[in-house]
XYZ file of C-alpha atoms in Angstrom:
244
model
C 59.610 -131.267 -59.898
C 62.038 -128.442 -59.310
C 61.796 -125.445 -61.612
C 64.581 -124.624 -64.031
C 67.031 -121.909 -62.961
C 65.404 -118.503 -62.838
C 66.903 -115.534 -64.627
C 68.462 -113.164 -62.138
C 67.975 -109.386 -62.392
C 70.940 -107.036 -62.239
C 70.472 -106.534 -58.515
C 71.210 -110.239 -57.930
C 74.328 -111.069 -59.949
C 75.151 -114.717 -60.407
C 78.563 -116.071 -59.619
C 80.198 -116.840 -62.933
C 78.992 -113.733 -64.730
C 81.439 -114.021 -67.627
C 79.820 -114.552 -70.996
C 79.541 -118.153 -72.064
C 82.238 -119.212 -74.460
C 84.181 -115.973 -74.047
C 87.055 -117.754 -72.312
C 87.566 -114.726 -70.070
C 87.815 -114.968 -66.310
C 85.356 -112.937 -64.269
C 87.752 -111.210 -61.867
C 84.905 -109.604 -59.948
C 83.516 -113.044 -59.124
C 86.896 -114.313 -57.951
C 87.434 -111.245 -55.785
C 83.988 -111.494 -54.197
C 84.636 -115.101 -53.183
C 88.068 -114.463 -51.645
C 87.826 -114.849 -47.873
C 91.349 -114.069 -46.701
C 93.961 -111.463 -47.481
C 96.235 -114.091 -49.010
C 93.560 -115.568 -51.298
C 92.457 -112.055 -52.244
C 95.920 -110.964 -53.394
C 96.408 -114.281 -55.195
C 93.310 -113.494 -57.284
C 94.584 -110.033 -58.180
C 92.473 -108.098 -55.703
C 93.292 -105.790 -52.808
C 92.488 -106.505 -49.158
C 90.594 -103.702 -47.398
C 91.483 -103.971 -43.695
C 88.754 -101.546 -42.555
C 86.061 -103.739 -44.138
C 87.882 -107.082 -43.839
C 86.978 -108.048 -47.380
C 88.429 -108.318 -50.869
C 87.983 -105.382 -53.247
C 89.528 -104.232 -56.492
C 93.180 -103.263 -56.020
C 92.416 -99.584 -56.357
C 92.128 -96.735 -53.843
C 88.753 -95.874 -55.353
C 87.402 -98.934 -53.541
C 89.298 -98.597 -50.240
C 91.352 -95.874 -48.534
C 95.073 -96.242 -49.237
C 95.786 -96.454 -45.487
C 93.540 -99.527 -45.290
C 94.403 -101.194 -48.600
C 96.823 -104.113 -48.803
C 97.882 -104.663 -52.407
C 99.918 -103.110 -55.195
C 97.936 -99.867 -54.893
C 97.900 -99.863 -51.084
C 100.266 -98.870 -48.322
C 101.749 -102.398 -48.330
C 101.289 -105.781 -49.964
C 102.157 -107.734 -46.801
C 99.093 -109.499 -45.357
C 100.836 -109.949 -41.996
C 100.337 -106.234 -41.308
C 96.575 -106.806 -41.066
C 96.259 -107.134 -37.289
C 92.475 -107.360 -37.428
C 92.661 -110.200 -39.927
C 94.956 -112.207 -37.661
C 92.340 -112.345 -34.909
C 90.102 -115.439 -34.610
C 87.177 -115.168 -36.993
C 83.833 -114.504 -35.293
C 80.602 -114.200 -37.258
C 79.569 -110.560 -37.127
C 75.975 -109.949 -36.049
C 75.695 -107.144 -38.626
C 77.443 -107.682 -41.946
C 77.039 -107.129 -45.683
C 73.778 -108.644 -46.936
C 71.999 -108.661 -43.555
C 68.412 -107.319 -43.523
C 67.851 -104.557 -40.944
C 65.381 -101.870 -39.958
C 66.291 -98.331 -38.921
C 64.698 -95.097 -37.762
C 64.471 -92.259 -40.211
C 66.858 -89.426 -39.401
C 64.098 -86.798 -39.479
C 62.372 -88.397 -36.476
C 59.223 -89.562 -38.255
C 57.239 -92.397 -36.739
C 57.958 -95.043 -39.336
C 61.016 -97.222 -39.871
C 62.976 -97.948 -42.996
C 64.084 -101.419 -44.032
C 67.242 -102.120 -45.997
C 70.125 -104.475 -46.686
C 73.597 -103.692 -45.332
C 75.842 -102.699 -48.243
C 79.129 -101.757 -46.575
C 80.231 -103.018 -43.174
C 83.164 -101.280 -41.474
C 83.689 -103.668 -38.585
C 86.673 -101.848 -37.109
C 84.783 -98.548 -37.045
C 81.483 -100.309 -36.260
C 79.722 -98.319 -38.972
C 77.416 -99.549 -41.736
C 75.768 -98.233 -44.893
C 72.434 -99.475 -46.253
C 71.006 -99.867 -49.728
C 68.128 -97.472 -50.323
C 65.996 -99.841 -52.412
C 66.044 -103.194 -54.185
C 67.467 -103.209 -57.699
C 69.814 -100.296 -57.033
C 73.263 -99.727 -55.533
C 72.157 -96.338 -54.200
C 72.762 -96.000 -50.459
C 70.835 -94.189 -47.729
C 72.066 -90.613 -47.369
C 71.811 -88.002 -44.611
C 68.708 -85.856 -44.268
C 70.840 -82.743 -44.824
C 72.006 -84.126 -48.178
C 68.499 -85.070 -49.245
C 67.262 -81.524 -48.539
C 70.162 -79.739 -50.248
C 69.561 -77.302 -53.083
C 69.986 -78.880 -56.535
C 73.476 -78.364 -57.883
C 74.126 -76.266 -60.941
C 74.855 -78.196 -64.113
C 78.526 -77.218 -64.010
C 78.904 -78.459 -60.434
C 77.223 -81.867 -60.810
C 80.473 -83.832 -61.143
C 82.138 -82.219 -58.133
C 78.961 -82.656 -56.089
C 79.194 -86.429 -56.534
C 82.388 -86.530 -54.459
C 80.679 -84.653 -51.606
C 77.804 -87.092 -51.136
C 76.916 -87.479 -47.458
C 76.162 -91.141 -46.870
C 74.472 -92.033 -43.625
C 76.780 -94.233 -41.553
C 74.767 -96.233 -39.049
C 76.011 -97.456 -35.684
C 75.040 -100.944 -34.525
C 72.663 -99.550 -31.890
C 70.725 -97.733 -34.639
C 69.950 -100.962 -36.478
C 67.630 -103.870 -35.679
C 68.516 -107.128 -37.415
C 65.471 -108.698 -39.087
C 67.399 -111.530 -40.733
C 71.049 -112.457 -40.398
C 71.132 -114.496 -43.616
C 73.936 -113.234 -45.859
C 75.892 -114.278 -48.993
C 77.954 -117.394 -48.387
C 75.610 -118.857 -45.768
C 74.564 -122.489 -46.108
C 70.819 -122.698 -45.484
C 67.868 -125.032 -45.832
C 65.494 -123.753 -48.509
C 62.182 -124.745 -50.040
C 62.275 -124.801 -53.835
C 59.586 -123.682 -56.240
C 57.472 -126.447 -57.768
C 55.255 -126.503 -60.819
C 51.484 -126.657 -60.283
C 49.240 -128.242 -62.874
C 47.000 -125.608 -64.386
C 48.573 -122.927 -62.238
C 49.960 -119.591 -63.328
C 53.572 -119.633 -64.515
C 54.219 -116.571 -62.353
C 52.941 -118.115 -59.117
C 55.641 -119.740 -56.972
C 54.496 -122.749 -54.979
C 56.634 -123.757 -51.996
C 57.880 -127.353 -51.879
C 57.049 -129.448 -48.829
C 60.638 -130.502 -48.223
C 63.758 -128.410 -47.989
C 67.193 -128.815 -49.532
C 70.629 -127.441 -48.699
C 71.554 -124.310 -50.602
C 74.241 -121.618 -50.610
C 73.124 -117.982 -50.431
C 74.370 -115.942 -53.390
C 72.748 -112.580 -52.732
C 70.017 -110.928 -50.687
C 67.508 -108.125 -51.160
C 64.714 -106.866 -48.930
C 62.149 -109.199 -50.491
C 64.138 -112.083 -52.017
C 67.159 -114.319 -51.533
C 69.126 -115.885 -54.408
C 70.431 -119.365 -53.633
C 72.340 -122.139 -55.370
C 71.022 -125.594 -54.423
C 73.984 -127.849 -53.645
C 72.318 -131.075 -54.835
C 71.970 -130.037 -58.484
C 73.452 -126.493 -58.651
C 70.137 -124.988 -59.688
C 70.099 -121.258 -58.973
C 66.809 -119.640 -57.967
C 65.560 -116.328 -56.634
C 63.159 -117.157 -53.824
C 60.895 -115.147 -51.517
C 62.383 -114.841 -48.050
C 59.766 -117.138 -46.548
C 61.160 -120.000 -48.691
C 64.344 -119.879 -46.575
C 64.510 -121.558 -43.180
C 65.998 -118.630 -41.249
C 67.325 -119.537 -37.805
C 69.899 -116.759 -37.566
C 67.940 -114.601 -35.132
C 67.421 -117.587 -32.823
C 70.976 -118.904 -32.733
C 73.357 -116.088 -33.549
C 72.129 -113.052 -31.617
C 74.894 -111.378 -29.543
C-alpha cells in the first residue's frame, strides 16, 4: 500500500503552494511552470533570455538587458533569438546534481545542485547545502574580513558568487524538475518503524517536482500522490542516455 503524501520541507516547495481555501492564485507556481516566453508573459512573469526561463517581471531577478516583459528592454518575445532555436536538453541545468573541485585546491570534492544555469554564458551557480538557497561563493569572499555593522547592507550587493564553467563540473545525476521518471514508492511494513522507508518492488511513472543532494520530490501520475524519496528510489538513466 502506498504511503500518504509526505509533508515537504521548505527546501522542496510543492506546486500549488497557495493556502487552501484562500482563493488566491500562486503566481510563483505559474511562473515556475511556464516553459516559453509567450506562456511566461501570459502568466504575468518576465522571460530571462540569459537563463532561458521564466522569472518575476522585475530587474531584481534578471538583468534589464536580458529581461523580456514590462520591466525589461522589450515585451516582444520574437527578439529572443536563443529561444527561437530548436530546444535541446541541456546536459547541465537547474536541479542537476554535480560534483566540483574546491577553489582552494584541497583534495576533496564538493557536491551540490545547480541553482542558476546561464546557458548562453555557459556558467552555473550551485546551492551550498540542502534546505538553503545559499549559493557557493568564491574563496576570496569566504576569507574576507567581517563587515562592520553599518556596512552589512551594502556588503550584500557585493557578494562574489562562484560561477562554474561546464568543464569544472561532473554530472552525477541529470534528473531535474519537470522530468518524467520511473520511481519506487514507499510502502508500509508491518511492525516496522514509521520513519523507515521501504522501497516498493515495482515502479510507477512520476513527475519530478524538485531535487536536493539526498532526495527527489515527485508527483506520481497514477494517483497524484506527492512524496519525497531518497535518490535510490528513482530509476535514473540520464547518465546513460543523455551524456553529450
